[in-house]
Coordinates of C-alpha atoms in Angstrom, one line a residue:
X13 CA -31.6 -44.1 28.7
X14 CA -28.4 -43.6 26.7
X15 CA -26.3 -41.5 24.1
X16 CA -28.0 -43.4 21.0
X17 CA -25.1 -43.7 17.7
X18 CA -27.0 -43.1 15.1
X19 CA -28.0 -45.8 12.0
X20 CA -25.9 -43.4 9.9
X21 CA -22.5 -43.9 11.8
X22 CA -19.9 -45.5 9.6
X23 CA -18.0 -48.5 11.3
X24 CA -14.9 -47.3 13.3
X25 CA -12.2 -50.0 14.2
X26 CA -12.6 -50.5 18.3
X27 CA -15.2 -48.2 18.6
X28 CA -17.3 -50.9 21.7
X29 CA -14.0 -50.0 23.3
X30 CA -15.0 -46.4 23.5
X31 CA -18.5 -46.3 23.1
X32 CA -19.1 -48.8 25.9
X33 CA -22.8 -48.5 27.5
X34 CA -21.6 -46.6 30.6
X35 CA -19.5 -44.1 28.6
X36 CA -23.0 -43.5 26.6
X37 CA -25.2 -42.8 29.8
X38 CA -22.4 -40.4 30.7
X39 CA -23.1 -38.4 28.0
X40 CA -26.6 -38.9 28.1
X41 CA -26.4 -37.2 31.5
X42 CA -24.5 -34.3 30.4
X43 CA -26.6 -33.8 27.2
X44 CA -30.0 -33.4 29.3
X45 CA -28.1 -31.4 32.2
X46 CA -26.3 -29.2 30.2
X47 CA -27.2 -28.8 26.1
X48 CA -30.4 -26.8 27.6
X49 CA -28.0 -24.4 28.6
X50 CA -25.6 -24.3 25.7
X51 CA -28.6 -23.7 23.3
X52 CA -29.7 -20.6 25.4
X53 CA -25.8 -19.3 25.3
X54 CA -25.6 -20.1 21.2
X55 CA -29.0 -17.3 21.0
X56 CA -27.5 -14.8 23.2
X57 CA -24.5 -14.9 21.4
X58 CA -26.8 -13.7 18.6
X59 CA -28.1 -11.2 21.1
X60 CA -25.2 -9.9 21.6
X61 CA -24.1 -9.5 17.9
X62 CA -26.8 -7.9 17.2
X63 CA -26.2 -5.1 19.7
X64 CA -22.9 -4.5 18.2
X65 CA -24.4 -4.3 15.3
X66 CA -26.9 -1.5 16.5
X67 CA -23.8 0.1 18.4
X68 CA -20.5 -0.5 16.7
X69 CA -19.0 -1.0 19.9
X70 CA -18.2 -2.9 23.4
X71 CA -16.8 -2.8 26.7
X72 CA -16.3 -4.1 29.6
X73 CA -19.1 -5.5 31.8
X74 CA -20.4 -2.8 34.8
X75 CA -22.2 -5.8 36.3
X76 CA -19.4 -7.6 37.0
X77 CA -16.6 -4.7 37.7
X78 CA -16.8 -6.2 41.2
X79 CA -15.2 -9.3 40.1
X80 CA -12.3 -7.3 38.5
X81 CA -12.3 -5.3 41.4
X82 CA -12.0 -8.4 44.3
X83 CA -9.1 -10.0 45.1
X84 CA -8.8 -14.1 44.0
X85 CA -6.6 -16.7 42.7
X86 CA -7.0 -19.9 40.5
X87 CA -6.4 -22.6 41.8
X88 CA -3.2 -23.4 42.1
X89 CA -1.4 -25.0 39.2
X90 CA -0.7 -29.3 39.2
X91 CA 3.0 -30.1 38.7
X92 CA 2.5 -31.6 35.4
X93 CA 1.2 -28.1 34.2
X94 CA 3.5 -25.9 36.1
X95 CA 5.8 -25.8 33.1
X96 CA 4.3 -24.8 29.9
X97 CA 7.2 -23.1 28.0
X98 CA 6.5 -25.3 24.8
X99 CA 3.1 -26.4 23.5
X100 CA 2.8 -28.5 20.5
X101 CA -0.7 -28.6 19.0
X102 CA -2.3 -31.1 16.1
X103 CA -4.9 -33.8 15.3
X104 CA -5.4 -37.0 17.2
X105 CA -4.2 -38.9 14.3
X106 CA -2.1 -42.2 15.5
X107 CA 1.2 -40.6 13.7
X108 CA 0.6 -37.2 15.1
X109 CA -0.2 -38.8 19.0
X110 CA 3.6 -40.2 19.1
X111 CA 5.1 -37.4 17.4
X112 CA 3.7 -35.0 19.6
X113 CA 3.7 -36.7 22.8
X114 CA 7.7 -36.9 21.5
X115 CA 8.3 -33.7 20.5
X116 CA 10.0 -32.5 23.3
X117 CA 7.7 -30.0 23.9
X118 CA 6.1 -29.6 27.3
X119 CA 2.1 -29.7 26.2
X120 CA 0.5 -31.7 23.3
X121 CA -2.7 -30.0 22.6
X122 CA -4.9 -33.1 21.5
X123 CA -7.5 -31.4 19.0
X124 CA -10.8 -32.9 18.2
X125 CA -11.4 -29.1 16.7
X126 CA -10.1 -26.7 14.6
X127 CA -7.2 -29.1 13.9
X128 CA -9.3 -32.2 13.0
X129 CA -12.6 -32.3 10.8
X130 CA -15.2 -34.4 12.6
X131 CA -16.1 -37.1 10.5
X132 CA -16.9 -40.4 12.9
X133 CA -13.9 -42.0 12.2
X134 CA -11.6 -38.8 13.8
X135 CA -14.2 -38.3 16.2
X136 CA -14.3 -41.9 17.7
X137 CA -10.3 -42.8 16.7
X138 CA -8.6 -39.9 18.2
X139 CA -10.5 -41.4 21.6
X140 CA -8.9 -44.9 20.7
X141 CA -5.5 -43.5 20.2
X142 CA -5.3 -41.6 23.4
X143 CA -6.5 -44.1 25.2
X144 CA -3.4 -46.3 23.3
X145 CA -0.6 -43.7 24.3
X146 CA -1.8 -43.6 28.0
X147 CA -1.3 -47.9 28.3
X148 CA 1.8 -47.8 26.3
X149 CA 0.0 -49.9 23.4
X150 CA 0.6 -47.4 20.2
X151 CA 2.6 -47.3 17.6
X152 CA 2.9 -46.6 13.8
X153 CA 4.5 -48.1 10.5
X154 CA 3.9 -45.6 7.6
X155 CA 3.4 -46.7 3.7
X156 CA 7.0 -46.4 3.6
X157 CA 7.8 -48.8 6.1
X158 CA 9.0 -46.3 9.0
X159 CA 8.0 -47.0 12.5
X160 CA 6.9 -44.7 15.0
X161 CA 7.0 -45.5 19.1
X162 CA 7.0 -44.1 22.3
X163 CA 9.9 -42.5 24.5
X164 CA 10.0 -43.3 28.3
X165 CA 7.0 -41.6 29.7
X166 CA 9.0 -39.4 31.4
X167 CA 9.9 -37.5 28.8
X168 CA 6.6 -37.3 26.9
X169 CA 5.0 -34.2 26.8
X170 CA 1.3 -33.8 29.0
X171 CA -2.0 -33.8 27.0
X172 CA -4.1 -30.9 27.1
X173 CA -7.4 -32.1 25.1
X174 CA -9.3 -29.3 22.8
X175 CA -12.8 -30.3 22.6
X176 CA -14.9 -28.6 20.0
X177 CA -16.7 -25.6 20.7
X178 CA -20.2 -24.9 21.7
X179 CA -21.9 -24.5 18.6
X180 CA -21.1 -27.4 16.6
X181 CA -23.1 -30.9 17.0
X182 CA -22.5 -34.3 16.3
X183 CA -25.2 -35.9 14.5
X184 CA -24.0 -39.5 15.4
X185 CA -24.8 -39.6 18.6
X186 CA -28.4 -38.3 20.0
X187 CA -30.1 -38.4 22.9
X188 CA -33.9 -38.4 23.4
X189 CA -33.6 -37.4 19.2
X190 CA -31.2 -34.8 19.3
X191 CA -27.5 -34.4 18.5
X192 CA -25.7 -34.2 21.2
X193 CA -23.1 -31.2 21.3
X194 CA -20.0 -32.0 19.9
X195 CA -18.2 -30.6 22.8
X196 CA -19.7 -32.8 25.3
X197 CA -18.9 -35.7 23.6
X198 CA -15.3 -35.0 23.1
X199 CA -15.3 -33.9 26.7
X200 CA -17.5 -36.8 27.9
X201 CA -15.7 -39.4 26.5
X202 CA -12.3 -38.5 27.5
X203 CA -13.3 -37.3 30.6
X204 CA -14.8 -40.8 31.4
X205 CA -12.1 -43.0 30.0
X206 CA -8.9 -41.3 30.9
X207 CA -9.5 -39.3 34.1
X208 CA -8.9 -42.2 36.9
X209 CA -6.4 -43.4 34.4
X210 CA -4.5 -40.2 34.2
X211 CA -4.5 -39.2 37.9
X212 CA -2.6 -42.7 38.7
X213 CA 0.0 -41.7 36.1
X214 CA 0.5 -37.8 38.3
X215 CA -1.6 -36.0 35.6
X216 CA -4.9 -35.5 35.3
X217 CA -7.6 -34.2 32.7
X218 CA -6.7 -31.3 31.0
X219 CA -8.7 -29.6 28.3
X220 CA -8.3 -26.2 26.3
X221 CA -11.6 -24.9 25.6
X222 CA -12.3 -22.9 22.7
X223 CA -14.3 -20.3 20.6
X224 CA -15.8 -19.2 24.2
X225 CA -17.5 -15.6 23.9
X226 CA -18.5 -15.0 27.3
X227 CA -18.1 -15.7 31.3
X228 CA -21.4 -17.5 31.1
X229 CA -20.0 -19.9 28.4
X230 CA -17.3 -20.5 30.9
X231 CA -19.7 -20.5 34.1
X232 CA -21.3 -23.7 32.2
X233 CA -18.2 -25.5 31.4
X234 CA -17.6 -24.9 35.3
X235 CA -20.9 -27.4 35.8
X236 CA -19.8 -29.7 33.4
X237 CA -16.7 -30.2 35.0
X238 CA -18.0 -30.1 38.8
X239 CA -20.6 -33.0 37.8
X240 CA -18.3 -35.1 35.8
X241 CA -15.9 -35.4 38.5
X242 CA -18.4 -36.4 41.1
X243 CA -20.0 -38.8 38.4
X244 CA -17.0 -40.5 38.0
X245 CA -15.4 -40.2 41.6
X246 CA -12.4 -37.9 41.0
X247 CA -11.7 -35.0 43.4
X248 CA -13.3 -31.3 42.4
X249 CA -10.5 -29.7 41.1
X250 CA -8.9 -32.2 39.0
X251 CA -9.6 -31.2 35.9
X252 CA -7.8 -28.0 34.7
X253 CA -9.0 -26.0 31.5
X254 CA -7.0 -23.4 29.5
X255 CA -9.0 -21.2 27.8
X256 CA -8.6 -19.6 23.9
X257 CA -9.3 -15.9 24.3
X258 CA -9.8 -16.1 20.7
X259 CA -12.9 -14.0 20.4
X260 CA -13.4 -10.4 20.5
X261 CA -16.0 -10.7 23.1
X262 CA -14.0 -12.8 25.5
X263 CA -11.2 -10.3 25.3
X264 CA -13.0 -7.6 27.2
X265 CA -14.0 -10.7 29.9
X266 CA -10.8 -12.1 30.7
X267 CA -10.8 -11.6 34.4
X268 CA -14.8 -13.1 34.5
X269 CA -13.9 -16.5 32.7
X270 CA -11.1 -16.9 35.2
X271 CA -13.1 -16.2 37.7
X272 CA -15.9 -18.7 36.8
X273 CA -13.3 -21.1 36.5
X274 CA -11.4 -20.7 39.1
X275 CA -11.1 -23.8 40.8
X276 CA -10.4 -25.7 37.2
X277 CA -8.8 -22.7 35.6
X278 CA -5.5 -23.5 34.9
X279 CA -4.5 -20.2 31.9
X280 CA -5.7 -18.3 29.1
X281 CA -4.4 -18.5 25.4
X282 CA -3.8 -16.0 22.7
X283 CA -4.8 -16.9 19.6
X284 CA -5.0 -14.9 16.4
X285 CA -6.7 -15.9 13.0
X286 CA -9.9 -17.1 15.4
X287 CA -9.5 -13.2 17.2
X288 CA -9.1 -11.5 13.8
X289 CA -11.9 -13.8 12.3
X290 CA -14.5 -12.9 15.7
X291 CA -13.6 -8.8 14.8
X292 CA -15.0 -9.0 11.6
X293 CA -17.8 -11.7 12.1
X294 CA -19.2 -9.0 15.2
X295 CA -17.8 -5.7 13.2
X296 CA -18.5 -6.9 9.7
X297 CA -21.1 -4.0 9.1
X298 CA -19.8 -1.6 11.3
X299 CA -17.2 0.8 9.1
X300 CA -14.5 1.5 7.6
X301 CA -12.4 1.5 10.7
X302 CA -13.2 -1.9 11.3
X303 CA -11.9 -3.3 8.1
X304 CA -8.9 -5.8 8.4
X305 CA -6.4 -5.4 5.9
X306 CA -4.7 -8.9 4.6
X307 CA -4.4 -11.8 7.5
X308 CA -0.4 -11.7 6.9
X309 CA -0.4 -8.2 7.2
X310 CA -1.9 -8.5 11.0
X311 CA 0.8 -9.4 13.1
X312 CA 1.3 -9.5 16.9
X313 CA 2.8 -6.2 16.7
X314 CA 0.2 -4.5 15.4
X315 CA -1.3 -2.0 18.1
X316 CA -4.8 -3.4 18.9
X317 CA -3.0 -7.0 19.1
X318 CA -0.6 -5.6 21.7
X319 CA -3.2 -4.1 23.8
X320 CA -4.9 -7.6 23.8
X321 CA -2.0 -9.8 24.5
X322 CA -0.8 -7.8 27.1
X323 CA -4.1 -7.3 28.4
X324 CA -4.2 -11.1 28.5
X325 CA -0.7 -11.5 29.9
X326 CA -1.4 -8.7 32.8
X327 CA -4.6 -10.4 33.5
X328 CA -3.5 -14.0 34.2
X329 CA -0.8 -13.3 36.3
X330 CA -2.8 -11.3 38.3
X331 CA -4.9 -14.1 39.2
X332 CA -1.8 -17.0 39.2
X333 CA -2.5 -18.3 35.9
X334 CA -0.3 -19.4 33.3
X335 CA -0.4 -16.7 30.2
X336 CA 0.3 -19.0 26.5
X337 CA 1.4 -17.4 23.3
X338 CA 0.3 -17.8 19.7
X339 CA 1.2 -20.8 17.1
X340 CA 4.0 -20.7 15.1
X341 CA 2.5 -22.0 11.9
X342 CA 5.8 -22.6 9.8
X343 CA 6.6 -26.0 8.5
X344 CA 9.9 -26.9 7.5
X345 CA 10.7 -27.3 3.8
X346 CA 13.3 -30.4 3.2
X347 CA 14.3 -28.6 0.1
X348 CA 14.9 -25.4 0.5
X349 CA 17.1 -24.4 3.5
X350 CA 17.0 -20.7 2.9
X351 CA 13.4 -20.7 3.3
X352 CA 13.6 -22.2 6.6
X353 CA 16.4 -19.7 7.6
X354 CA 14.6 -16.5 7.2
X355 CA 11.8 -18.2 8.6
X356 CA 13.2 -19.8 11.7
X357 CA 14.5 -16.4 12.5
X358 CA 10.9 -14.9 12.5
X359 CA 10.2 -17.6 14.6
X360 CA 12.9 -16.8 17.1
X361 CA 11.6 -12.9 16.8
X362 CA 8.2 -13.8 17.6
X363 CA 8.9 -16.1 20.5
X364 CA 11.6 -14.0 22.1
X365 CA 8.7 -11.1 21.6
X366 CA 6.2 -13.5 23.5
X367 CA 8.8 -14.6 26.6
X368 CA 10.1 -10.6 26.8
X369 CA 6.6 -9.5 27.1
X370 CA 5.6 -11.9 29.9
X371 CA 4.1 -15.3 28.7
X372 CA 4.7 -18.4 30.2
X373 CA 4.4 -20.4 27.1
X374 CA 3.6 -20.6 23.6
X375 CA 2.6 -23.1 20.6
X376 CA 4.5 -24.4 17.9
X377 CA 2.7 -26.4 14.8
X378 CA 6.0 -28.8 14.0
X379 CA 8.8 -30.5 16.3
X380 CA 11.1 -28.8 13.9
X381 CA 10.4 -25.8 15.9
X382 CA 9.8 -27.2 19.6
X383 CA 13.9 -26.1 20.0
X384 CA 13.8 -22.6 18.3
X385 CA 10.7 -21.6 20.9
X386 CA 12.4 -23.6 23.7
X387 CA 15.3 -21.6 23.5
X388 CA 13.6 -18.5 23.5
X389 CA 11.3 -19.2 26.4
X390 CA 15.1 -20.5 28.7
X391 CA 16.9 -17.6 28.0
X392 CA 14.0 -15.8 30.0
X393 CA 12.7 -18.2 32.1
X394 CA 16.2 -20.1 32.8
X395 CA 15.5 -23.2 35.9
X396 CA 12.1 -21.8 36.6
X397 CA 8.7 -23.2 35.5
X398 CA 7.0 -19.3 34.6
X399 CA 6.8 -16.5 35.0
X400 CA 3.7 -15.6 37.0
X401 CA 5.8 -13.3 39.2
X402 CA 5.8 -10.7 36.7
X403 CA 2.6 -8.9 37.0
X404 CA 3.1 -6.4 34.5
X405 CA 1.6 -3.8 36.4
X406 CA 2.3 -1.6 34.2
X407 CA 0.0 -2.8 31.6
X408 CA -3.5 -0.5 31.5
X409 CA -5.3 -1.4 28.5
X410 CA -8.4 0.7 27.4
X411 CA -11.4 -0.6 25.4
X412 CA -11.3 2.0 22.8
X413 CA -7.4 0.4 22.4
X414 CA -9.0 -3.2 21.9
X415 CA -11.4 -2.1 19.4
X416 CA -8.5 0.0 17.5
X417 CA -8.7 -1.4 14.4
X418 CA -7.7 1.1 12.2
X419 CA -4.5 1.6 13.8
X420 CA -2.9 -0.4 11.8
X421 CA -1.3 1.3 9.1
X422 CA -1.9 -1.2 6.6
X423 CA -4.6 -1.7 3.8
X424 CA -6.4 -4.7 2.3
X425 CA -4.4 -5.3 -1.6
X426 CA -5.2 -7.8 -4.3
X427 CA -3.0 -10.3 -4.0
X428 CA -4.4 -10.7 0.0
X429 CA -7.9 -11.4 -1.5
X430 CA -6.1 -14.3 -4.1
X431 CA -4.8 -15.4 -0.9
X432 CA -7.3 -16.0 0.7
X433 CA -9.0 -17.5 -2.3
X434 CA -6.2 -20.1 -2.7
X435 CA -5.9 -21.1 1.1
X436 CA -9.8 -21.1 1.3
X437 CA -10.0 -23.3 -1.1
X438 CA -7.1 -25.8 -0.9
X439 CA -8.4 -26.0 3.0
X440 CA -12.0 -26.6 2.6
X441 CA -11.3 -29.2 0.2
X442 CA -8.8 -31.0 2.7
X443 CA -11.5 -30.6 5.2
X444 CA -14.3 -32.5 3.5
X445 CA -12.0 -35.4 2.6
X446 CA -11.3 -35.6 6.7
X447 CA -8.2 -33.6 7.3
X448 CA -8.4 -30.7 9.6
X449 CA -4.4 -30.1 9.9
X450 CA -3.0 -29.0 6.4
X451 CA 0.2 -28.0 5.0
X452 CA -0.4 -25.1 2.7
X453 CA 2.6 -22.7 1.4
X454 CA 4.7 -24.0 4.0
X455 CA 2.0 -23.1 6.7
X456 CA 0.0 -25.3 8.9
X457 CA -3.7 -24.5 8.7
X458 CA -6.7 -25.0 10.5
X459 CA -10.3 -24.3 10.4
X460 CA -9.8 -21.1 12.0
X461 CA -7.6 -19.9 8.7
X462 CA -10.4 -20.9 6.4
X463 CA -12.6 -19.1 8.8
X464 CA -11.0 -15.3 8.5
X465 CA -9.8 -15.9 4.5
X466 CA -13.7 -16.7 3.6
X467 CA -15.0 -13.6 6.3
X468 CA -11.9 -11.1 5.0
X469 CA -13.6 -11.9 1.6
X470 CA -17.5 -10.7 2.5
X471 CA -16.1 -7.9 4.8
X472 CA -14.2 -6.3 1.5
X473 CA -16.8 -7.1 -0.8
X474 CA -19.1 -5.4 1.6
X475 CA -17.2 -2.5 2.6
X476 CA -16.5 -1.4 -0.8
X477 CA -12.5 -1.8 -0.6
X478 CA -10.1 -0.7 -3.7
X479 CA -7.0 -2.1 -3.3
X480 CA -3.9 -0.5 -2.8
X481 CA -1.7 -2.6 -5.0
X482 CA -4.2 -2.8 -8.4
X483 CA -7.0 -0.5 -8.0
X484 CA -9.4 -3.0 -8.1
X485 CA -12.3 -2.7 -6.3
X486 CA -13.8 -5.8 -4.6
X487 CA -16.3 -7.2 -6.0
X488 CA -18.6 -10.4 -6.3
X489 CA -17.7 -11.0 -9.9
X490 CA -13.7 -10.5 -9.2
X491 CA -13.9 -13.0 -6.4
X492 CA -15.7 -15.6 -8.7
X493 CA -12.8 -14.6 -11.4
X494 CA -10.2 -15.7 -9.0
X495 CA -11.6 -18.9 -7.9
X496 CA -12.2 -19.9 -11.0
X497 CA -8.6 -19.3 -12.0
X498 CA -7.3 -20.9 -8.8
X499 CA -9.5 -24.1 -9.2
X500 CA -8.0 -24.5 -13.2
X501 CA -4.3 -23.7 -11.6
X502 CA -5.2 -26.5 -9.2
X503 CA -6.2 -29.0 -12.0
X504 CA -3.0 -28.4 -13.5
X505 CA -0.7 -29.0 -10.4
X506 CA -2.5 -32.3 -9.4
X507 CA -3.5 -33.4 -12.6
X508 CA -6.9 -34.9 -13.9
X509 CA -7.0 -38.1 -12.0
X510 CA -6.0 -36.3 -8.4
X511 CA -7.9 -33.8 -9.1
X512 CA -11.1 -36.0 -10.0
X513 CA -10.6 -37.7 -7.0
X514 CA -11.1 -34.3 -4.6
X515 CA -13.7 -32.8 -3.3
X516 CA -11.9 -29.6 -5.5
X517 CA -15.5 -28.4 -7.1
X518 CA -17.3 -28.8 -3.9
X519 CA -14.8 -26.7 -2.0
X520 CA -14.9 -24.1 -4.4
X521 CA -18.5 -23.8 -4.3
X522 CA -18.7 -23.8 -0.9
X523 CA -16.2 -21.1 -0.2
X524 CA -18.0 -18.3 -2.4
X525 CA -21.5 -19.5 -1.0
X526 CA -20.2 -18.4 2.6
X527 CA -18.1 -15.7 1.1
X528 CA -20.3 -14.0 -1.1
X529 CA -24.4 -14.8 0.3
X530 CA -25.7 -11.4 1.6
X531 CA -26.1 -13.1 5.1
X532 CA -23.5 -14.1 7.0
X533 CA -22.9 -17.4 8.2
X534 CA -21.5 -17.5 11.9
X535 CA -19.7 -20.5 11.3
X536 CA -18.4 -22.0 7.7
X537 CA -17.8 -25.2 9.6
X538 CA -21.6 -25.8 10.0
X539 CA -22.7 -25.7 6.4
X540 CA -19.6 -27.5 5.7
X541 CA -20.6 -30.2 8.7
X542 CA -23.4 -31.0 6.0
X543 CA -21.3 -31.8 3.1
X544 CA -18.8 -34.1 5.5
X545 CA -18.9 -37.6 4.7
X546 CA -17.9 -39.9 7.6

């Protein structure tokens, strides 16, 4: 029996093209193979939360030191991902597919996660338009009558999917009555529909995975991928995965998801507001040295950030694989060209940081900034692909330096909790209404910035914090004070009718539900999964 879509799904344009009957009983396979798993992984991650809660620390694994100890390799890298230098991330969107894919930069990362908010119509579109770019049949006219088309293949950059992580579901498709994980269908159905496809173009299927917490969340993508090649007839070992070392947990198992990987593993990825959003979601109630001061305040450079980017960079050259910097969030004001100076040039800093320390690669959010990172990565990297050759044996990073949270010398302040009120906010409310890619204060956001503003909220409030710039103390009331404000400042700068129009109320209430409620919620996406029309 098949994936069933469920009576609820909205129509989506071309979705029998996608959600064809043998594409369904592909994911009904890996649902009843594999969700048992990913169920029992989602309740040991509370396991495992719950012993840092009783111990206010971690480590890394005794049981598997003989991994770390052994010598291996991943498997060696494809051509088409031997070069990473310049990844360009974003939605699935039919505008965003040819802009990336012509950005110049190296890697598209194709997000059906943080980047996009899963309503149907992103879900079963971003398949379509994929599909599109691989036969050479897309293309875009915006409102304003500009078209949008694709360069010779050969200089299009290679798609690297991001399915969504394991604990979110999508409730339009089931199988025997229950949602299937949203994951596998992102996975599924790309996996099905593009893999032959891709390997007679010289590529194959690639796929960044994300939110992982453990080598056993890494062990079961490892199934997934052995039994969806020989499902489908491709040879073991053509799909490659990247994985986001963007939780705490992961960090202090970097060698062990490699390892379980190892034949698809192609890198690992360092990502920050998810890693600074994991600390406080596993070390919310566990002191004051684990309180974070302001996001913006956390950069790169801070000491516990350098132990676990070099940790990460040390690690996968050790093994062969390819070691990927942060995102470069900036976008480009067409009005204000001293703003983008000062901010191209922290750009420039932060990427010449990356390709000085080690990394092979790194993300940008715009194709404004695809040159700026490319430049920094040549001047290192010059006619070759990476830089695995640099082992950085000198790199020894201790768990006590992971965990070193209060080494920063930097301290939570007012205008960090408005902040956060104002980008939770404005993002939430962009979320609900479909978008998952927004442009806020010259940023590009995600769910992952919503994510640490709405946890950086309940961890102050919790701790007890005073500011250092008002003497304030944080409080319930004074969080409720601020959103209040920055909902009225918000119905003045859109006015009435825009502002009628939003989903402004609802994302308000819904960011001081999940920032203020005693318990915690592990993930704001799921309540806000609820409230998601589409």
């Amino acid at each position: 029996m098949s994936a069933v879509v469920a009576d609820t799904a909205p129509p989506v344009e071309r979705s029998e093209e996608v959600l064809t009957d043998e594409a369904l009983a592909f994911i009904a396979e890996l649902h009843r193979r594999f969700a048992p798993r990913r169920a029992e992984l989602l309740a040991r991650r509370k396991e495992r939360r719950d012993e840092i809660a009783r111990t206010g620390t971690l480590d890394f694994l005794a049981d598997t030191a003989p991994v770390r100890a052994a010598q291996w390799q991943v498997a060696e890298s494809p051509a088409a991902l031997n070069d990473r230098r310049v990844e360009i991330t974003g939605p699935t969107d039919r505008k965003m597919t040819i802009n990336a894919l012509n950005s110049g930069a190296r890697i598209w990362l194709a997000d059906f996660e943080d980047a996009s908010a899963p309503t149907w119509h992103n879900v079963i579109a971003g398949q379509i338009n994929l599909i599109d770019a691989y036969e050479r049949r897309i293309d875009f006219t915006s409102p304003e009558g500009k078209t949008y088309a694709l360069r010779p293949d050969a200089e299009l950059a290679t798609v690297v999917a991001r399915p969504r992580g394991w604990h979110l579901a999508e409730r339009h498709l089931t199988v025997d009555g229950e949602p299937v994980p949203g994951g596998l269908v992102d996975f599924g159905l790309y996996f099905f529909h593009n893999a032959k496809r891709l390997i007679a173009k010289g590529k194959g299927p690639y796929f960044y995975l994300p939110k992982t917490e453990s080598h056993l969340e890494a062990r079961l993508w490892n199934d997934v991928f052995v039994f969806a090649q020989d499902y489908v007839g491709v040879p073991q070992g053509t799909v490659r995965a990247t994985v986001l070392i963007e939780t705490i947990t992961a960090a202090f198992e970097m060698e062990e998801i490699l390892y379980e990987l190892r034949d698809h593993a192609s890198g690992l990825n360092a990502g920050r507001w998810d890693y600074l959003f994991s600390i406080v979601k596993n070390f919310r109630d566990a002191g004051e040295k684990f309180v974070l001061p302001d996001r913006n305040l956390v950069t790169m450079t801070a000491p516990f950030m350098r132990a676990y980017t070099e940790l990460l960079v040390r690690t996968c050259h050790k093994r062969g694989a390819h070691a990927i910097g942060g995102m470069a969030a900036f976008i480009p004001s067409r009005r204000d060209a001293e703003v983008n100076a000062v901010a191209f040039d922290k750009v420039k800093a932060d990427k010449d940081r990356e390709a000085a320390d080690g990394f092979d690669g790194s993300w940008v959010a715009h194709p404004d900034l695809v040159p700026i990172a490319r430049a920094s990565f040549d001047a290192v990297l010059g006619e070759r692909p990476n830089q695995k050759d640099r082992l950085r044996e000198d790199v020894h990073v201790e768990a006590a330096e992971l965990l070193a949270i209060d080494s920063l010398d930097a301290r939570p302040t007012y205008e960090g909790l408005r902040n956060a009120v104002q980008v939770g906010t404005r993002y939430i409310e962009a979320w609900l209404r479909g978008l998952g890619a927004v442009a806020i204060f010259n940023l590009m956001e995600d769910a992952a910035t919503a994510e640490i503003s709405r946890s950086q909220i309940w961890q102050w409030i919790n701790a007890g914090v005073v500011f250092t710039d008002s003497g304030d103390k944080a409080t319930a009331d004074l969080v409720r004070r601020l959103a209040a404000d920055e909902l009225a400042a918000i119905r003045a700068e859109v006015g009435e009718e825009a502002f009628a129009a939003g989903r402004w109320q609802q994302a308000h209430d819904l960011l001081l539900k999940t920032a203020l409620d005693e318990t915690y919620v592990d993930f704001l996406t799921l309540p806000a999964y609820e409230q998601l029309t589409g």
